[in-house]
mmCIF file of N, CA and C in Angstrom:
data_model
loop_
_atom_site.group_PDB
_atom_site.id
_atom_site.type_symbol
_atom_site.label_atom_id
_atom_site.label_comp_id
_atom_site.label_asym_id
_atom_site.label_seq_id
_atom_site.Cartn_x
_atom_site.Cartn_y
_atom_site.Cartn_z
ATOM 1 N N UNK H 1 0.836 -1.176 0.000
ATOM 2 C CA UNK H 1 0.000 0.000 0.000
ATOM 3 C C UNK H 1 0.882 1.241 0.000
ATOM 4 N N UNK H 2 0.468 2.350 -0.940
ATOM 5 C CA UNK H 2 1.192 3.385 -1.102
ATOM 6 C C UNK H 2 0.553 4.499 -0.508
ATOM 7 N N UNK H 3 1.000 5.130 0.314
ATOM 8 C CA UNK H 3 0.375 6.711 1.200
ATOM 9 C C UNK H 3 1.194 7.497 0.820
ATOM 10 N N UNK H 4 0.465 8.797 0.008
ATOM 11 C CA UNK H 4 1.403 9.932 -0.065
ATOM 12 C C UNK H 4 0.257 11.010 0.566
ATOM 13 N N UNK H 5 1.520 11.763 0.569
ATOM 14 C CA UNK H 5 0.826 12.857 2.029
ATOM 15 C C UNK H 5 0.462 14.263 0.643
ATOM 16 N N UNK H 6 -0.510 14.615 0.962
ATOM 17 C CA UNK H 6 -0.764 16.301 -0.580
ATOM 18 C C UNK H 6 -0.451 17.086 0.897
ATOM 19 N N UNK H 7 0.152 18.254 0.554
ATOM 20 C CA UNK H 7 0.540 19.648 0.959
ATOM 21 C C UNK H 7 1.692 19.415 2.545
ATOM 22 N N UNK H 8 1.490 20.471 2.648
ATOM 23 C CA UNK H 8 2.855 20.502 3.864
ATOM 24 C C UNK H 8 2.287 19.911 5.477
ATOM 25 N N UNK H 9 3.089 19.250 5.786
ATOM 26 C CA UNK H 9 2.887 18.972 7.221
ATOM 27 C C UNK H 9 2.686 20.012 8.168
ATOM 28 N N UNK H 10 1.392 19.871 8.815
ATOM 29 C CA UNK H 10 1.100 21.378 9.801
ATOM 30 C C UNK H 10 1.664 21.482 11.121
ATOM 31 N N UNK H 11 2.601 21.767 11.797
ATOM 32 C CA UNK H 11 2.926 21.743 12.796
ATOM 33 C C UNK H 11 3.942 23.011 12.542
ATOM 34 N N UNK H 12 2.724 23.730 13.889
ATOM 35 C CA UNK H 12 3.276 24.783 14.594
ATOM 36 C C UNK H 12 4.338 25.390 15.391
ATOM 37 N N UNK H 13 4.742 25.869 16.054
ATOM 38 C CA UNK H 13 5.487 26.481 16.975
ATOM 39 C C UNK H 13 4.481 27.363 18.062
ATOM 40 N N UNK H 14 4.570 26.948 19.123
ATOM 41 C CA UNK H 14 4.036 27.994 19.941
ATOM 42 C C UNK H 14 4.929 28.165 21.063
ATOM 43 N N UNK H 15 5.016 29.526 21.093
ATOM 44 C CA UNK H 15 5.943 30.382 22.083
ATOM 45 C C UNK H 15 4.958 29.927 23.643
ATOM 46 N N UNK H 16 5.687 29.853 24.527
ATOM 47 C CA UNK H 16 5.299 30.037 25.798
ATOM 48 C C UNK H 16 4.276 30.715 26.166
ATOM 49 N N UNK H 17 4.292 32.185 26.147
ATOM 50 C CA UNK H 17 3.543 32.924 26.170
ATOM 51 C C UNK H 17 1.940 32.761 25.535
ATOM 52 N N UNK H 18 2.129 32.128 24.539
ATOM 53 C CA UNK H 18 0.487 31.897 23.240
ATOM 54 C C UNK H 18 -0.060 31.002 24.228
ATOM 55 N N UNK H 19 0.983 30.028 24.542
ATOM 56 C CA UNK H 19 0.254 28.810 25.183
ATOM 57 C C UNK H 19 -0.190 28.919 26.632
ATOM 58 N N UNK H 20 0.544 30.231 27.422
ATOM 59 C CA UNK H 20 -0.598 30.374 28.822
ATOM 60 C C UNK H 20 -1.087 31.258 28.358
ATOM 61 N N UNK H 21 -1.628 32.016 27.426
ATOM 62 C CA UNK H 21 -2.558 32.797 27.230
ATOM 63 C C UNK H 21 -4.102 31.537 26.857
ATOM 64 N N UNK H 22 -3.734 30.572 26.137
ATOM 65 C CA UNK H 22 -4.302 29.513 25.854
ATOM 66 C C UNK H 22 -4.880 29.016 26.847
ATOM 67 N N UNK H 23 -4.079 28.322 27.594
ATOM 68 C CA UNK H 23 -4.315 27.823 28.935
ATOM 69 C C UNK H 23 -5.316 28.657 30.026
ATOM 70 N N UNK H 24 -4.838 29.810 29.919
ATOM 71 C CA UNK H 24 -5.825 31.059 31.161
ATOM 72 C C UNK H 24 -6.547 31.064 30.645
ATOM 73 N N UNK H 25 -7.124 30.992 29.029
ATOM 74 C CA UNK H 25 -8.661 31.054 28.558
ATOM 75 C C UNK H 25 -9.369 30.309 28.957
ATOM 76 N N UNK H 26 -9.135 28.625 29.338
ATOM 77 C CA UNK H 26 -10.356 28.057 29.783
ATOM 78 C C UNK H 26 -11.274 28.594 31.082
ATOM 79 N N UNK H 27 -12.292 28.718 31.072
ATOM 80 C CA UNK H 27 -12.980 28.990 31.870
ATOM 81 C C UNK H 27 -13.258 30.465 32.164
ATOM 82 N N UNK H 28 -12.811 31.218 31.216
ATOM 83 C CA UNK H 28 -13.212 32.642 31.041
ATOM 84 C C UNK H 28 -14.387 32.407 30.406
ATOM 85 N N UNK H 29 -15.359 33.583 31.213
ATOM 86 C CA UNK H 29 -16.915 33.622 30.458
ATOM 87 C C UNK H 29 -17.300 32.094 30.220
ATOM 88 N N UNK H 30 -16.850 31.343 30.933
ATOM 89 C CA UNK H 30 -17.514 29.614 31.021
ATOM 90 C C UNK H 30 -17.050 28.888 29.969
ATOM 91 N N UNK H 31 -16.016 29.452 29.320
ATOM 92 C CA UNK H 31 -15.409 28.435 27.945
ATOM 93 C C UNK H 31 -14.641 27.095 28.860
ATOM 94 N N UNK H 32 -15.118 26.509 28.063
ATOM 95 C CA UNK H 32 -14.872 25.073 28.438
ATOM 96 C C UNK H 32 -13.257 24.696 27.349
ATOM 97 N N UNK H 33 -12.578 23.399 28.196
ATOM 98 C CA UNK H 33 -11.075 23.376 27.252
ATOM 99 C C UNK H 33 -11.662 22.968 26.009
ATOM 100 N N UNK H 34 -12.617 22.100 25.888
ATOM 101 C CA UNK H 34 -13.186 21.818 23.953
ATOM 102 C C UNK H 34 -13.108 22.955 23.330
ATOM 103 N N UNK H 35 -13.936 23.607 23.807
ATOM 104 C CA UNK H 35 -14.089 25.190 23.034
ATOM 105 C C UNK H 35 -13.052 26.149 23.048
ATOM 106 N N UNK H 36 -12.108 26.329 24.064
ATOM 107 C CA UNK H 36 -11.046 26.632 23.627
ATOM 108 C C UNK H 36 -9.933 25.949 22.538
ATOM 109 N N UNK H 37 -9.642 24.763 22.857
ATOM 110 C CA UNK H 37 -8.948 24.010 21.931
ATOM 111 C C UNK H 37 -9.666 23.902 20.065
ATOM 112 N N UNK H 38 -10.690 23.647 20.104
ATOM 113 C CA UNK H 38 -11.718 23.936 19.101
ATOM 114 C C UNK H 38 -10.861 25.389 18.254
ATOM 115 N N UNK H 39 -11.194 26.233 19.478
ATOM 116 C CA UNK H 39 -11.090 28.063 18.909
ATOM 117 C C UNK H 39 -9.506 27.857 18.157
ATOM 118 N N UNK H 40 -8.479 27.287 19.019
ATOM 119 C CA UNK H 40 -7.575 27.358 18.127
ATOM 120 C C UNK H 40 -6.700 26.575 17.301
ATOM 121 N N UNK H 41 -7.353 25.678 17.085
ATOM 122 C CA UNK H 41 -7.405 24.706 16.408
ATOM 123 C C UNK H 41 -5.866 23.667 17.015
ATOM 124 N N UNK H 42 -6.673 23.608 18.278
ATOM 125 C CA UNK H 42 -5.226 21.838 18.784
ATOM 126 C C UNK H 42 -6.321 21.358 19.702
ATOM 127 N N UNK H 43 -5.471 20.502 20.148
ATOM 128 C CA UNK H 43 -6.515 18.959 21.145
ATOM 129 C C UNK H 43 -7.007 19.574 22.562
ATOM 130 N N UNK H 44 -7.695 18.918 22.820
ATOM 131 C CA UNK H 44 -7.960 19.197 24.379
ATOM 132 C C UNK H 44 -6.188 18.428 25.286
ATOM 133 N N UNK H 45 -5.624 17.180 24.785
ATOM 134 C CA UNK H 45 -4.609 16.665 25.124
ATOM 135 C C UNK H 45 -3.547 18.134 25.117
ATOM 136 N N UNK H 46 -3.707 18.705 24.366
ATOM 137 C CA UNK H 46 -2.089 19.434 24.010
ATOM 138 C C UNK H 46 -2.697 20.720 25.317
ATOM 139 N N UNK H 47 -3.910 21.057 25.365
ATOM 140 C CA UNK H 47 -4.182 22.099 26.286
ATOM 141 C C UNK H 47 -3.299 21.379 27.504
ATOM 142 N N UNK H 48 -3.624 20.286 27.960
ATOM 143 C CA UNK H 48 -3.553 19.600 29.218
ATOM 144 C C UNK H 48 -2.096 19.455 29.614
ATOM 145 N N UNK H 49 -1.023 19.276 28.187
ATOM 146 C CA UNK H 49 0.131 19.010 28.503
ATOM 147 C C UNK H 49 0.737 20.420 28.316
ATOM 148 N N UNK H 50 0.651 20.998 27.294
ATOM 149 C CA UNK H 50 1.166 22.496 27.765
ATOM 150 C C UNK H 50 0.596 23.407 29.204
ATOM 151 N N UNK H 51 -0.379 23.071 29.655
ATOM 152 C CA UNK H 51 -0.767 23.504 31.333
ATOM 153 C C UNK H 51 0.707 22.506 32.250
ATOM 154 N N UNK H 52 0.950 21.359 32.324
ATOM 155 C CA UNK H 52 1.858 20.783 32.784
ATOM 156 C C UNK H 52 3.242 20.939 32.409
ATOM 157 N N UNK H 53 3.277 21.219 31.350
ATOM 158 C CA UNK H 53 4.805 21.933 30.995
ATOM 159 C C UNK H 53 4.876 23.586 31.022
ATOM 160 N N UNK H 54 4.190 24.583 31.164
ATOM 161 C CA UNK H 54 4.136 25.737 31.892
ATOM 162 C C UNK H 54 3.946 25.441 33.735
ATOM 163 N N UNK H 55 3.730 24.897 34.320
ATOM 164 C CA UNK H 55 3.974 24.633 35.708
ATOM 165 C C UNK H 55 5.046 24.140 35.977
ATOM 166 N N UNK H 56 5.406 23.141 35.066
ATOM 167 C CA UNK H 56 6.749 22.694 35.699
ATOM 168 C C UNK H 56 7.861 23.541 35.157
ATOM 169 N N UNK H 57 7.410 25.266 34.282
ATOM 170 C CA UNK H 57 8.905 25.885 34.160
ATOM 171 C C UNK H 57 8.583 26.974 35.169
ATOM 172 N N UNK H 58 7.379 26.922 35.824
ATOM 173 C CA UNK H 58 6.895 27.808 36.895
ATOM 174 C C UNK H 58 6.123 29.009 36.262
ATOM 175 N N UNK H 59 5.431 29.297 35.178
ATOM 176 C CA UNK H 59 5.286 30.043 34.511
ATOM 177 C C UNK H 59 3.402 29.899 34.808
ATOM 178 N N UNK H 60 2.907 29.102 35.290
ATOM 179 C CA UNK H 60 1.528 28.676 35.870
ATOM 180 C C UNK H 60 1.555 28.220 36.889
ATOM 181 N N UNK H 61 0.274 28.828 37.868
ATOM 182 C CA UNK H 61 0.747 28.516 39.390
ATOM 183 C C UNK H 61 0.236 26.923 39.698
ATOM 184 N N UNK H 62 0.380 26.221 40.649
ATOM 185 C CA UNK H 62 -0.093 25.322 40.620
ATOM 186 C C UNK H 62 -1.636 25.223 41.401
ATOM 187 N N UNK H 63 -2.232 26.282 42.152
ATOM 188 C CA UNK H 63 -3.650 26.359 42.147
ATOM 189 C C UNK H 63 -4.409 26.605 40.664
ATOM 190 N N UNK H 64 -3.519 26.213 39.521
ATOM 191 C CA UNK H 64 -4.723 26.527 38.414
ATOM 192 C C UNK H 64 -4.556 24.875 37.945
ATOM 193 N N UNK H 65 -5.558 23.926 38.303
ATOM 194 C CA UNK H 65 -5.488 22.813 38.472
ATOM 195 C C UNK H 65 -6.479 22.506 37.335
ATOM 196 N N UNK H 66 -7.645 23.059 37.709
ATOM 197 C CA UNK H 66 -9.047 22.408 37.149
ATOM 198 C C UNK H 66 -9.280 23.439 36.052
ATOM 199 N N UNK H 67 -9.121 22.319 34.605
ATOM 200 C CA UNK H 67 -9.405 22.688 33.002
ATOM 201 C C UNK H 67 -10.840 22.163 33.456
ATOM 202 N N UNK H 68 -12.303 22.727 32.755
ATOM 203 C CA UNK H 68 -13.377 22.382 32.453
ATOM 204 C C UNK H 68 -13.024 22.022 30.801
ATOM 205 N N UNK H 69 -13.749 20.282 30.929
ATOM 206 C CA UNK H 69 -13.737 20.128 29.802
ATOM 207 C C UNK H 69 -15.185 19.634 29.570
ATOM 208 N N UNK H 70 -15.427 19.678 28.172
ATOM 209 C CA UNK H 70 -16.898 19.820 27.809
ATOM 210 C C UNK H 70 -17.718 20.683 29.142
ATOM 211 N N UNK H 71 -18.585 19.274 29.348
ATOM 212 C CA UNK H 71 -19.711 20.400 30.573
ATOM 213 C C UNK H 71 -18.945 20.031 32.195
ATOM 214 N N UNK H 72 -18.395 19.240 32.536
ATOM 215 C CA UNK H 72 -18.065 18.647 33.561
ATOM 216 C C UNK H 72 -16.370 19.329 33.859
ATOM 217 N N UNK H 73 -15.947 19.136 35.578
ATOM 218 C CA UNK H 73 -15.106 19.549 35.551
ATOM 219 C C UNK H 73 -13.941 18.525 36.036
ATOM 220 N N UNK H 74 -12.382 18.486 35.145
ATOM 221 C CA UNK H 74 -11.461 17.467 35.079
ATOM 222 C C UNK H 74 -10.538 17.864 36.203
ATOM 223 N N UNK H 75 -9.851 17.301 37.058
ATOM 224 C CA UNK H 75 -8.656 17.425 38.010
ATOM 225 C C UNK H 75 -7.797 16.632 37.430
ATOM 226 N N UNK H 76 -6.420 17.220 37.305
ATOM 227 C CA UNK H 76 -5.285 16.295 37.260
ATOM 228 C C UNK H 76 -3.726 16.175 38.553
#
């Protein structure tokens, strides 16, 4: 079986900064992480691991624990 890929591979770069601006959006005005992640087009996963790799460079405090995802709320 032959797979060829049409147009360029999409992968971004995001600066630190994009990504806790990202991160602090959930739950503004009740946005949930879907709908944020949705808005800018990456996973609810990549919200979750860039929140954990901004804490562990200290750049997010660690009382910002709880992402709302869909309607319910997630702890990690």
């Amino acid at each position: 079986m032959r797979v060829e890929i049409l147009g360029q591979e999409r992968r971004r770069r995001w600066r630190d900064e994009e990504k806790l601006e990202i991160v602090m959006s959930v739950g503004v005005s009740g946005a949930t992480i879907t709908e944020v992640a949705q808005r800018h087009d990456v996973t609810r996963q990549q919200i979750y691991t860039w929140r954990r790799e901004l804490k562990k460079k200290g750049l997010l405090s660690a009382s910002s624990n709880a992402l709302r995802a869909g309607s319910g709320n997630l702890h990690s």
